[in-house]
Coordinates of C-alpha atoms in Angstrom, one line a residue:
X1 CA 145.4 202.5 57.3
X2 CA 142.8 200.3 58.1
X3 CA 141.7 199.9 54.5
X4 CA 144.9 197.6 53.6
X5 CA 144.2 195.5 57.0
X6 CA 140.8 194.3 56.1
X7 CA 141.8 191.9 53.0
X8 CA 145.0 191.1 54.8
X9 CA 142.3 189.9 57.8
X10 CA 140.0 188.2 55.5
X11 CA 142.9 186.2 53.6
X12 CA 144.0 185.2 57.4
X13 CA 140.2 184.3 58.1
X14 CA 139.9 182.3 54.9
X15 CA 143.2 180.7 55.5
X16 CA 142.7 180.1 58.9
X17 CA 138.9 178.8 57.8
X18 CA 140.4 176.5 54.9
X19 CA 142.8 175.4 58.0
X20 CA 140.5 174.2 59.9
X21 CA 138.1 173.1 57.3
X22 CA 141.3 171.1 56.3
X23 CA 141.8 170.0 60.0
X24 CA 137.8 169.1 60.3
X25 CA 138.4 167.1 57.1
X26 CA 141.6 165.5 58.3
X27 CA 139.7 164.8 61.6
X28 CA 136.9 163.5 59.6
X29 CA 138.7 161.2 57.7
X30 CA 140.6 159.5 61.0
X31 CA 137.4 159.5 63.1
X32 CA 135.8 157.4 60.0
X33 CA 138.7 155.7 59.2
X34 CA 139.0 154.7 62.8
X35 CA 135.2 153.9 63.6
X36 CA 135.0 152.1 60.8
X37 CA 137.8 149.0 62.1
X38 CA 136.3 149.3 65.3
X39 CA 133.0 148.3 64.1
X40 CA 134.4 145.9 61.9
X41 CA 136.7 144.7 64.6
X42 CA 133.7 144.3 67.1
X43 CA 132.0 142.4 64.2
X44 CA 134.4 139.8 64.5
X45 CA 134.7 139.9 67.9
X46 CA 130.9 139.1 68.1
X47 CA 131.4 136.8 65.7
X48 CA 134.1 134.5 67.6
X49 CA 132.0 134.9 70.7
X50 CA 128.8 132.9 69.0
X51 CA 131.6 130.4 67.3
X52 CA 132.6 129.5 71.1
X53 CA 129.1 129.2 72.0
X54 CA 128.2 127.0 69.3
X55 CA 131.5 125.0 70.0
X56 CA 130.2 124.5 73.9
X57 CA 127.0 123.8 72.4
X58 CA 128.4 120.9 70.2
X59 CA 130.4 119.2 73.0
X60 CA 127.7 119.3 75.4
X61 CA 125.2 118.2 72.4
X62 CA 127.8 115.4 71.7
X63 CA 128.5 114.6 75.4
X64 CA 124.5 113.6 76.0
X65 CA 124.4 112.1 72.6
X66 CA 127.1 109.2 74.1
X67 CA 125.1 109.0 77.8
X68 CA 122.1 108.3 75.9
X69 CA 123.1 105.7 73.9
X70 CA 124.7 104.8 76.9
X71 CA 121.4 104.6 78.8
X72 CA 119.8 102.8 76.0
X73 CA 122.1 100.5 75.4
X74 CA 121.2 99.3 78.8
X75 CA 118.0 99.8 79.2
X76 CA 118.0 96.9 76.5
X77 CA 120.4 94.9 77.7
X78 CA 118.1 95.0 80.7
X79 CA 114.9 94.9 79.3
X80 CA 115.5 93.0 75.5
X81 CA 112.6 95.8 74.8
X82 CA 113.6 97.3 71.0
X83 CA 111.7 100.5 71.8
X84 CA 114.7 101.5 73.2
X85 CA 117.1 100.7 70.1
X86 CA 114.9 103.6 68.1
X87 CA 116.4 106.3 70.7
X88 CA 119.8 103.9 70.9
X89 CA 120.4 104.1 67.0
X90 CA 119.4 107.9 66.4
X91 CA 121.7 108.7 69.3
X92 CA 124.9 106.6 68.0
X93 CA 124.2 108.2 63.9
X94 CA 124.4 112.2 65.2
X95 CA 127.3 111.6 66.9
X96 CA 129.4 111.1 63.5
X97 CA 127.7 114.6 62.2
X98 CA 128.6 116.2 65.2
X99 CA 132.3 115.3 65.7
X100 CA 132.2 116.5 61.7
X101 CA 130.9 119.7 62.6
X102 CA 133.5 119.8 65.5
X103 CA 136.4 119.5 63.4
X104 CA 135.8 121.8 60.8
X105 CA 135.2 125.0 63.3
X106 CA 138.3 123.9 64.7
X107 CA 139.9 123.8 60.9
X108 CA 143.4 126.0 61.5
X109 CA 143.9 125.6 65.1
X110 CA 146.6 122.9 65.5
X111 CA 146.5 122.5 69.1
X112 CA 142.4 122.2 69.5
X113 CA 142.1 120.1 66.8
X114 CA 144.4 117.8 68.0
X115 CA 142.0 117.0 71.2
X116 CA 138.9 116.7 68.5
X117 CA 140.8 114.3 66.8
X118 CA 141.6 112.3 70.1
X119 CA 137.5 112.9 70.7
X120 CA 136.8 111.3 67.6
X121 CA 138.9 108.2 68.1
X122 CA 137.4 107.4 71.7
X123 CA 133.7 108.6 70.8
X124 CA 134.1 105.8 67.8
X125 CA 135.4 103.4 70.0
X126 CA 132.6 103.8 72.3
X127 CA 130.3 103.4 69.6
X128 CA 131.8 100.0 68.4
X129 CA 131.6 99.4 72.3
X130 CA 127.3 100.0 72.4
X131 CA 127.4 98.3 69.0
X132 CA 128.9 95.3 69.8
X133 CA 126.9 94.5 72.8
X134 CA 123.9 95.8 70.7
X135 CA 124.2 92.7 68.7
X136 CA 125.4 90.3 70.8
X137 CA 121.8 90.9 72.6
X138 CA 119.9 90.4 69.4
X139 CA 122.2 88.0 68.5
X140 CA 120.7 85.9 71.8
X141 CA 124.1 85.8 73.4
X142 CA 122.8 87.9 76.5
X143 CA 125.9 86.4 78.8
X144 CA 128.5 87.8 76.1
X145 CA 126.9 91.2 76.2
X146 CA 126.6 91.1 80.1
X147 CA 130.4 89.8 79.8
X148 CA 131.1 93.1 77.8
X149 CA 129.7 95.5 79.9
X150 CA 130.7 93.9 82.8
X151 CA 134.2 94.9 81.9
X152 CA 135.7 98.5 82.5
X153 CA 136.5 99.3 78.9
X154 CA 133.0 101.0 78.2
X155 CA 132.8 103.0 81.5
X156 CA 136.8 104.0 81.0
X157 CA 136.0 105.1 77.1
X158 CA 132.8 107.1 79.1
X159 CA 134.7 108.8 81.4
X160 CA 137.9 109.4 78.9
X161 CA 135.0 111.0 76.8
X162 CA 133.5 112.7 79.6
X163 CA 136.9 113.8 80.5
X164 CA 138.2 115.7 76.9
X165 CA 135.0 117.1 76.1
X166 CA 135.6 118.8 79.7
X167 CA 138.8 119.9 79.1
X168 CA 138.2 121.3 75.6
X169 CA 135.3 123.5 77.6
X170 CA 137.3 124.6 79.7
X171 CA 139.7 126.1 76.7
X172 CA 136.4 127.3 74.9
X173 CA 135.3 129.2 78.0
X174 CA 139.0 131.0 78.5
X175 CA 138.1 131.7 75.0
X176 CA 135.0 133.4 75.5
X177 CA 136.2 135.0 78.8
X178 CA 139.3 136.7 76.1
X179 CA 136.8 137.2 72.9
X180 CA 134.3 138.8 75.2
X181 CA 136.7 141.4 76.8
X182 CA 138.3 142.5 73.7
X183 CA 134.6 142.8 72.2
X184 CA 134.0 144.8 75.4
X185 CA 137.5 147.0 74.4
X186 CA 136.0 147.5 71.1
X187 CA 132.8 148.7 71.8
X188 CA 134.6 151.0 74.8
X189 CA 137.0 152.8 71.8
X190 CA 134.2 152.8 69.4
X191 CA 132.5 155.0 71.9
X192 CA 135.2 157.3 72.7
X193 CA 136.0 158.0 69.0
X194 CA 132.4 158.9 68.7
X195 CA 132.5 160.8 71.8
X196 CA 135.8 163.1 70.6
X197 CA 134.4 163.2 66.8
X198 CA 131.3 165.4 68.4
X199 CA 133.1 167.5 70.7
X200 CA 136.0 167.9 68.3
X201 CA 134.1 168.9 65.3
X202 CA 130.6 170.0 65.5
X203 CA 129.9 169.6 61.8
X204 CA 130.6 165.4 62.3
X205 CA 127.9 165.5 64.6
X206 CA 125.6 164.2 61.9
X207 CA 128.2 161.6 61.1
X208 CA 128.8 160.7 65.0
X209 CA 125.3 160.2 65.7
X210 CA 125.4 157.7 63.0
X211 CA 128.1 156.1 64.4
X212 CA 126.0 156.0 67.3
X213 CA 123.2 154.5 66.0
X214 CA 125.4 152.0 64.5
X215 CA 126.9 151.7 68.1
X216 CA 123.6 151.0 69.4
X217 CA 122.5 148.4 66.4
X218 CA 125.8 146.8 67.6
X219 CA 124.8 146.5 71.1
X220 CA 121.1 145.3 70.0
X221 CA 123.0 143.0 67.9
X222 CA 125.1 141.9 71.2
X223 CA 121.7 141.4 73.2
X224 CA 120.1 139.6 70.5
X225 CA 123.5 136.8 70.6
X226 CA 122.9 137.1 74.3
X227 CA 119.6 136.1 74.3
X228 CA 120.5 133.3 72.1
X229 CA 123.3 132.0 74.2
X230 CA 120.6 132.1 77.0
X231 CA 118.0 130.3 74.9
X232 CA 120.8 127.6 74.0
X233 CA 121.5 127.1 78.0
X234 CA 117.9 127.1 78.4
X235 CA 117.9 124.0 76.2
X236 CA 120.8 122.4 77.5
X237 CA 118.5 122.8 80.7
X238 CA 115.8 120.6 79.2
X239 CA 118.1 118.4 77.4
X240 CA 119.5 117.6 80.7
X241 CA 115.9 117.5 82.3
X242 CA 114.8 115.1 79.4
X243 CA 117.6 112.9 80.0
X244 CA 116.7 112.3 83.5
X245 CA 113.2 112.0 82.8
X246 CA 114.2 109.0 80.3
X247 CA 116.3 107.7 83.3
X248 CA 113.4 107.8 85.1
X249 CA 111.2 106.2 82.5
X250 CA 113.2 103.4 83.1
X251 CA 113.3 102.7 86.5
X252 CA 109.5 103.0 86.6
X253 CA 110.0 100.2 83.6
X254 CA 111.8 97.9 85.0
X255 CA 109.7 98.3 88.1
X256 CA 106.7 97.3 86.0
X257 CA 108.6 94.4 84.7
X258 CA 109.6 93.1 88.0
X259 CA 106.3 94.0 89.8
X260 CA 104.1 91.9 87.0
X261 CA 106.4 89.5 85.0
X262 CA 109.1 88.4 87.9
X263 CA 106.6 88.7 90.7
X264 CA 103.9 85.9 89.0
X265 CA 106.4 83.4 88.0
X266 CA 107.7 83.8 91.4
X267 CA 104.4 83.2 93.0
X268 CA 103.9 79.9 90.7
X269 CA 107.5 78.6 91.9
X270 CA 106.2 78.9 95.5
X271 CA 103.0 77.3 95.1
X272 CA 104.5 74.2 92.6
X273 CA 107.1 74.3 95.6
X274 CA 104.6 73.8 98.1
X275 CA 102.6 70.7 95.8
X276 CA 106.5 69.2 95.6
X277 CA 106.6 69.2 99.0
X278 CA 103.1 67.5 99.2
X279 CA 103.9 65.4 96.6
X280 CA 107.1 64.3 98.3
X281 CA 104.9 63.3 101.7
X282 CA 102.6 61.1 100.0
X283 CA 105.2 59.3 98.1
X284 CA 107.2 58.4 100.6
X285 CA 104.1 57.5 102.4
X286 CA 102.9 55.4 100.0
X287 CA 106.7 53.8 99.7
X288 CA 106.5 53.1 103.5
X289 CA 102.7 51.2 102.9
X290 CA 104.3 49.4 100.1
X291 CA 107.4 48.2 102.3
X292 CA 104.9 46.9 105.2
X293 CA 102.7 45.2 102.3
X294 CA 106.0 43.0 101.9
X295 CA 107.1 43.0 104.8
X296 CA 110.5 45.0 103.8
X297 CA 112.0 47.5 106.4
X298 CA 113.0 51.1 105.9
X299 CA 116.5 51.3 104.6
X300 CA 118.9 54.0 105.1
X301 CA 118.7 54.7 101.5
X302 CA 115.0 56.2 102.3
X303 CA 116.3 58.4 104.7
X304 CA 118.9 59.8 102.5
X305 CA 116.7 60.8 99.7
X306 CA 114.3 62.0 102.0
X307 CA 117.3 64.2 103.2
X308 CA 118.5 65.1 99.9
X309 CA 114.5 66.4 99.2
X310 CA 114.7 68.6 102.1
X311 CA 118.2 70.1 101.4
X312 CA 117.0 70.8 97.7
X313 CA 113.5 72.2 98.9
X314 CA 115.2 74.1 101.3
X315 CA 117.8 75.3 98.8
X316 CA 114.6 76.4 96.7
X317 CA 113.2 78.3 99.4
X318 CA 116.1 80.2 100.4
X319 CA 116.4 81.6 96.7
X320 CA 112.4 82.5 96.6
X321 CA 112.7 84.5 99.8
X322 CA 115.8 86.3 98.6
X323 CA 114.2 87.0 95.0
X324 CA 111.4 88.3 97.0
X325 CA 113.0 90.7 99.1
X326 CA 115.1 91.9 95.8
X327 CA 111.4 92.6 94.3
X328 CA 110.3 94.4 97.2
X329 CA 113.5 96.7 97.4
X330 CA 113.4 97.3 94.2
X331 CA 109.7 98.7 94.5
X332 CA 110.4 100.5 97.5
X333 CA 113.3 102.3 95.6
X334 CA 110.4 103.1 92.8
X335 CA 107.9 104.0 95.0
X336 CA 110.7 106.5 96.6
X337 CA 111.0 107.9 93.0
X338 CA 107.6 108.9 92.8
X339 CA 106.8 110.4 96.4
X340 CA 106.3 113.9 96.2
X341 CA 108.3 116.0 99.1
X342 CA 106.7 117.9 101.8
X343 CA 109.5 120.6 103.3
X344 CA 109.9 121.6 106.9
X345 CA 112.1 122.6 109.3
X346 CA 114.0 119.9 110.9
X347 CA 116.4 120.4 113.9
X348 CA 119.1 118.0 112.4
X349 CA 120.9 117.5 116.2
X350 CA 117.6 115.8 117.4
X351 CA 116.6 113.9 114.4
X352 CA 120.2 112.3 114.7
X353 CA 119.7 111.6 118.1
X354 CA 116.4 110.2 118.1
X355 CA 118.1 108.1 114.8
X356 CA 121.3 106.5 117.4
X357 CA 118.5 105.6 119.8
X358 CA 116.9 103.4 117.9
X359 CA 120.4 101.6 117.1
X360 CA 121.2 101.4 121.1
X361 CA 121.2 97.9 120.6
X362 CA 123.1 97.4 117.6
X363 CA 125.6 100.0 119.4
X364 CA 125.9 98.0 122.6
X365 CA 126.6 94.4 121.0
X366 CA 129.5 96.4 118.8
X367 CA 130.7 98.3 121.4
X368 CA 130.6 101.3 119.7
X369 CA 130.3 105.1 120.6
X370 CA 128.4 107.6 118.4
X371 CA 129.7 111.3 119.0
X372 CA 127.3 114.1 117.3
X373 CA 128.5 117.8 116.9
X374 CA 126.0 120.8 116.9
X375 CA 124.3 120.6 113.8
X376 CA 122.5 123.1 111.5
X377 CA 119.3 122.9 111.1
X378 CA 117.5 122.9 107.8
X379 CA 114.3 122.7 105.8
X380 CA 113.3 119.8 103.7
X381 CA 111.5 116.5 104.0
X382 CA 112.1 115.1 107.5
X383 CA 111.4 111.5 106.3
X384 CA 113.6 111.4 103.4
X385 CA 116.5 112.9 105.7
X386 CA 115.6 110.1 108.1
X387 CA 116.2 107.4 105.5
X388 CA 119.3 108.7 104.0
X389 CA 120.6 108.9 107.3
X390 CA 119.6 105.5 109.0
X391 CA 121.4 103.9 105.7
X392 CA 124.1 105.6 106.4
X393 CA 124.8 105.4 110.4
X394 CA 124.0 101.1 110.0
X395 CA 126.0 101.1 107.2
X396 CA 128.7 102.3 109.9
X397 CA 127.8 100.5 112.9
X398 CA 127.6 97.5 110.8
X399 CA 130.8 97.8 109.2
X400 CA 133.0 98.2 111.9
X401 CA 136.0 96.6 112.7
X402 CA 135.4 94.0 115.7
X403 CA 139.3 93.8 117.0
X404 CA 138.8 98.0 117.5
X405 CA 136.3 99.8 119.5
X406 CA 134.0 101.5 117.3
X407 CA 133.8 105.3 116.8
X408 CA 131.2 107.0 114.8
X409 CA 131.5 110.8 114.2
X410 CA 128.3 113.0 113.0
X411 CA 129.7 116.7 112.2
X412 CA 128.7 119.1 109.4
X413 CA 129.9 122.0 107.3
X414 CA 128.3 125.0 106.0
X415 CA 128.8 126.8 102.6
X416 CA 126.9 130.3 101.4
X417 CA 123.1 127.9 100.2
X418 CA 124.5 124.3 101.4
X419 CA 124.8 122.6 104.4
X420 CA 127.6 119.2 103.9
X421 CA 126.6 116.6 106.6
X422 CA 129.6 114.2 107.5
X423 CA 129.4 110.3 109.1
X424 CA 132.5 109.7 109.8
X425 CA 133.4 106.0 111.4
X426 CA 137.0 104.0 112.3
X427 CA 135.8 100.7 110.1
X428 CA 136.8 98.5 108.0
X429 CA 137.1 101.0 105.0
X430 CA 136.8 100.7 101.0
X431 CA 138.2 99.4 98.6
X432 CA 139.6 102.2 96.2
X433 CA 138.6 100.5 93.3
X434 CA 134.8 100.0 95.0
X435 CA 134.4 104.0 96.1
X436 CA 132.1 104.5 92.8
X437 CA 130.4 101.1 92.7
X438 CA 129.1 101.2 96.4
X439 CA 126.4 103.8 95.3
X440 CA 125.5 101.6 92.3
X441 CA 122.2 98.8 92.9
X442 CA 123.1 95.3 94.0
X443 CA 126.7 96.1 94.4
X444 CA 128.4 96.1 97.3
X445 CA 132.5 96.2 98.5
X446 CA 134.7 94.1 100.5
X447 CA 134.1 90.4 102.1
X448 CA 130.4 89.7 101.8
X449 CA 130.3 88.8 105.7
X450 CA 127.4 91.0 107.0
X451 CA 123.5 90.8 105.8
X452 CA 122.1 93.2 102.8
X453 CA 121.4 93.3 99.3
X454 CA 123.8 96.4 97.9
X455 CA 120.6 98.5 97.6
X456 CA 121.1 101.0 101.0
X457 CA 123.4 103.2 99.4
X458 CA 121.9 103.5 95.9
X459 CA 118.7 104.1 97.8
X460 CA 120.9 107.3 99.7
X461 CA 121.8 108.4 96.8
X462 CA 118.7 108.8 94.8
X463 CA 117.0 110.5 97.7
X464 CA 120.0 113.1 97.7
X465 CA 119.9 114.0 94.0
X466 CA 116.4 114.1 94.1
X467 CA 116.3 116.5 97.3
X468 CA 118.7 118.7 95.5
X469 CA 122.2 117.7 96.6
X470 CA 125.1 115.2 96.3
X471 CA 126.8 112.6 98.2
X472 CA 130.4 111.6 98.1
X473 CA 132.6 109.5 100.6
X474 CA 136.6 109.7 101.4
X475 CA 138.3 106.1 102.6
X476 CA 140.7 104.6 103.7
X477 CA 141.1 101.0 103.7
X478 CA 141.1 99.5 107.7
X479 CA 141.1 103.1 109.0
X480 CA 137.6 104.1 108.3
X481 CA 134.7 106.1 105.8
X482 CA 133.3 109.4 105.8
X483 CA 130.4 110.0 103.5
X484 CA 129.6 113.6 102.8
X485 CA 125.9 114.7 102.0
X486 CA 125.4 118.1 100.6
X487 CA 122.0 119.2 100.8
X488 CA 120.4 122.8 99.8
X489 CA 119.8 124.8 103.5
X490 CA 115.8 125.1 101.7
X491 CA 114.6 122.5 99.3
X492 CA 112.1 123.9 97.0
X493 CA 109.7 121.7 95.3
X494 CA 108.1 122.4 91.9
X495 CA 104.5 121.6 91.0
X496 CA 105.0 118.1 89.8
X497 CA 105.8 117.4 92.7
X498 CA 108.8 116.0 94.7
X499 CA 111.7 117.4 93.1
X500 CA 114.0 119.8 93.9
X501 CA 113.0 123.0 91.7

């Protein structure tokens, strides 16, 4: 009886053996079919993520291409030095390559496109902008070039610029944020079709480990695009460090120019000033000994021009002594550039006190309070702090309203690694359309009733940025101004010296 069974056995282990050879074939044939689009599909993915990369990479390339022909446009106009056209002319001719470039990776997508396109208009407008005044500076016509950046259009084509390239970041990052989780999907399958082809079918495991190592050349592949994405924020790093450097350059420049050729001419006007005025004595000595030599009287017509001299010497005087202090601010504010930090820990309530002390005075005759909240304390350089917030408390006391008593508020606001210092006061207030010139040198808002020279607040603000932080003010005009400095809680210095690592 058991003779007949055995065949019938075997057939059913062959059969059930070709079965599930057939099923470890079928299984086969999915799990490669399958791993095969996901590794494709993770291709692509990778792919799109380096195209949004390389599109930040081109706006933000683009965006520093227009601020520094923006910078050397002005530097320049400034200056009339043509070094700065070399940097000027190879900044304006990759801009037109790199709106190109732009375009064609956005070639299919109707809606992105359209904001290159309205990139490309402005950026070319802005060009014809730096161009024009470009020329009318070589042309010798500084007053029209002065005339055209005195104007809004090249700071409203900036910040329109400034403005789409922003936006269109903003879309490339959602972008990235979506092409990097489906990569992140695609990788996660891959691994689980990998991971049910082994346990499924132990004769695939040759295959799956392949897949496997293909996984993990994928993921070296991945690291490899992440390294480079690192490496291209590194240099937008130093791009943006090199830019400010250039800035820099320039200050120290125009420093030099007004140290050595404003300073000497300046010195000559005083001293022929000074033999005028001699000069004027002895003639109208020598007119006085020719009238008694004739016997002819003084008229009144002596006296007049004798009057009209000393109004015009005076006049002269008046403008040496405020060209004078101009140079001397405007050294001060280099010098500031160059001093190298020394941090410490600075108990901000005291230092503000000991600040309002020194102003009793000035308080007193303005009939004005000064109310100062518990402060945090922090660590950087005690003298720049003491600077940037002198400016800022005279710049309150002396702008208050005189038909109100005066009220000057000192409070501050922590955030996880910042510290936001607030002087607020119930003056005069600003001007909206002033807010962003205040900060900018020699400017200065509203009726030009009180003493200064519109350098204070630029001064403020180059000691913020360069201990790390920002300033920013709210206003309201004839209700008052709050300016809000935003300093790190621990200013860290690099090795150069005096700025904020």
């Amino acid at each position: 009886m058991s003779t007949p069974t055995l065949p019938a056995r075997s057939g059913r282990q062959v059969l059930l053996q070709a079965t599930m050879m057939g099923c470890g074939l079928a299984v086969l044939v999915v799990i490669s079919v399958a791993s095969l689009f996901l590794i494709n599909r993770t291709r692509e993915d990778a792919n799109q993520v380096t195209q949004t990369l390389l599109m930040e990479n081109d706006l933000s390339t683009l965006r520093n291409q227009v601020l520094r022909a923006e910078s050397s446009q002005r530097g320049f106009l400034l200056t009339g030095d043509t070094d700065y056209l070399g940097a000027f002319d190879s900044s304006v001719a990759e801009m037109g390559p790199l709106l190109d470039q732009i375009r064609e990776r956005l070639r299919g997508d109707t809606r992105r496109l359209a904001a290159a396109e309205q990139l490309t208009d402005l950026v070319r407008a802005k060009q014809d902008e730096l161009r024009h005044t470009v020329l009318l500076k070589r042309s010798g016509n500084d007053a029209g070039a002065l005339a055209v950046v005195r104007t809004d259009r090249g700071e409203r084509l900036t910040r329109d610029i400034s403005a789409i390239i922003a936006t269109m970041q903003k879309t490339e990052q959602a972008l990235l944020a979506e092409r990097s989780e489906t990569s992140s999907r695609s990788s996660f399958l891959l691994l689980i079709v990998n991971l049910v082809g082994v346990a499924a079918l132990i004769i695939i495991a040759v295959i799956g480990l392949r897949l496997a190592q293909k996984t993990a050349d994928a993921l070296r592949r991945a690291h490899h695009e992440v390294e480079g994405a690192n490496q291209i924020l590194e240099q937008r790093v130093a791009e943006r460090t090199a830019d400010l450097q250039e800035a820099n350059n320039e200050i120290q420049s125009f420093a030099y120019i007004v140290s050595h050729d404003l300073r000497a001419p300046l010195v000559n006007i005083m001293g022929f000033t000074s033999e005028l005025e001699a000069l004027r004595t002895d003639l109208f000595d020598r007119l006085a000994d020719l009238r008694r030599r004739v016997g002819e009287e003084a008229s009144d017509t002596d006296e007049d021009l004798d009057k009209d001299f000393s109004e015009a010497f005076g006049f002269i005087k008046a403008s040496i002594t405020k060209m004078d202090r101009l140079i001397n601010a405007i050294l001060d504010l280099s010098r500031q550039g160059r001093k190298e930090f020394a941090p410490a820990a600075i108990n901000v309530t005291e230092l503000m006190q000991a600040i309002t002390a020194t102003m009793a005075h000035q308080l007193m005759d303005r009939e004005a309070k000064v109310s100062i909240a518990p402060l945090p304390s922090i660590i950087s350089d005690r003298l720049a702090l003491e600077q940037v917030f002198t400016n800022l408390i005279d710049n309150a006391v002396k702008y208050l309203r005189p038909e109100v008593p005066g009220l000057i508020e000192i409070s501050a606001r922590e955030t996880p690694g910042y510290i936001t210092y607030m002087i607020r006061d119930n003056g005069r207030g600003i001007d909206p359309n002033d807010r962003a010139r205040v900060f900018e040198l020699f400017r200065r808002s509203g009726p030009q009733d009180r003493p200064g020279e519109g350098i204070g607040l630029a001064h403020v603000r180059a000691l913020v940025r360069r201990l790390g932080g920002g300033i920013t003010l709210d206003s309201e005009l004839g209700q008052g101004t709050v300016f809000k400095v935003t300093l790190p809680r621990k200013l860290v210095v690099d090795t150069h010296g005096g700025k904020n690592a």
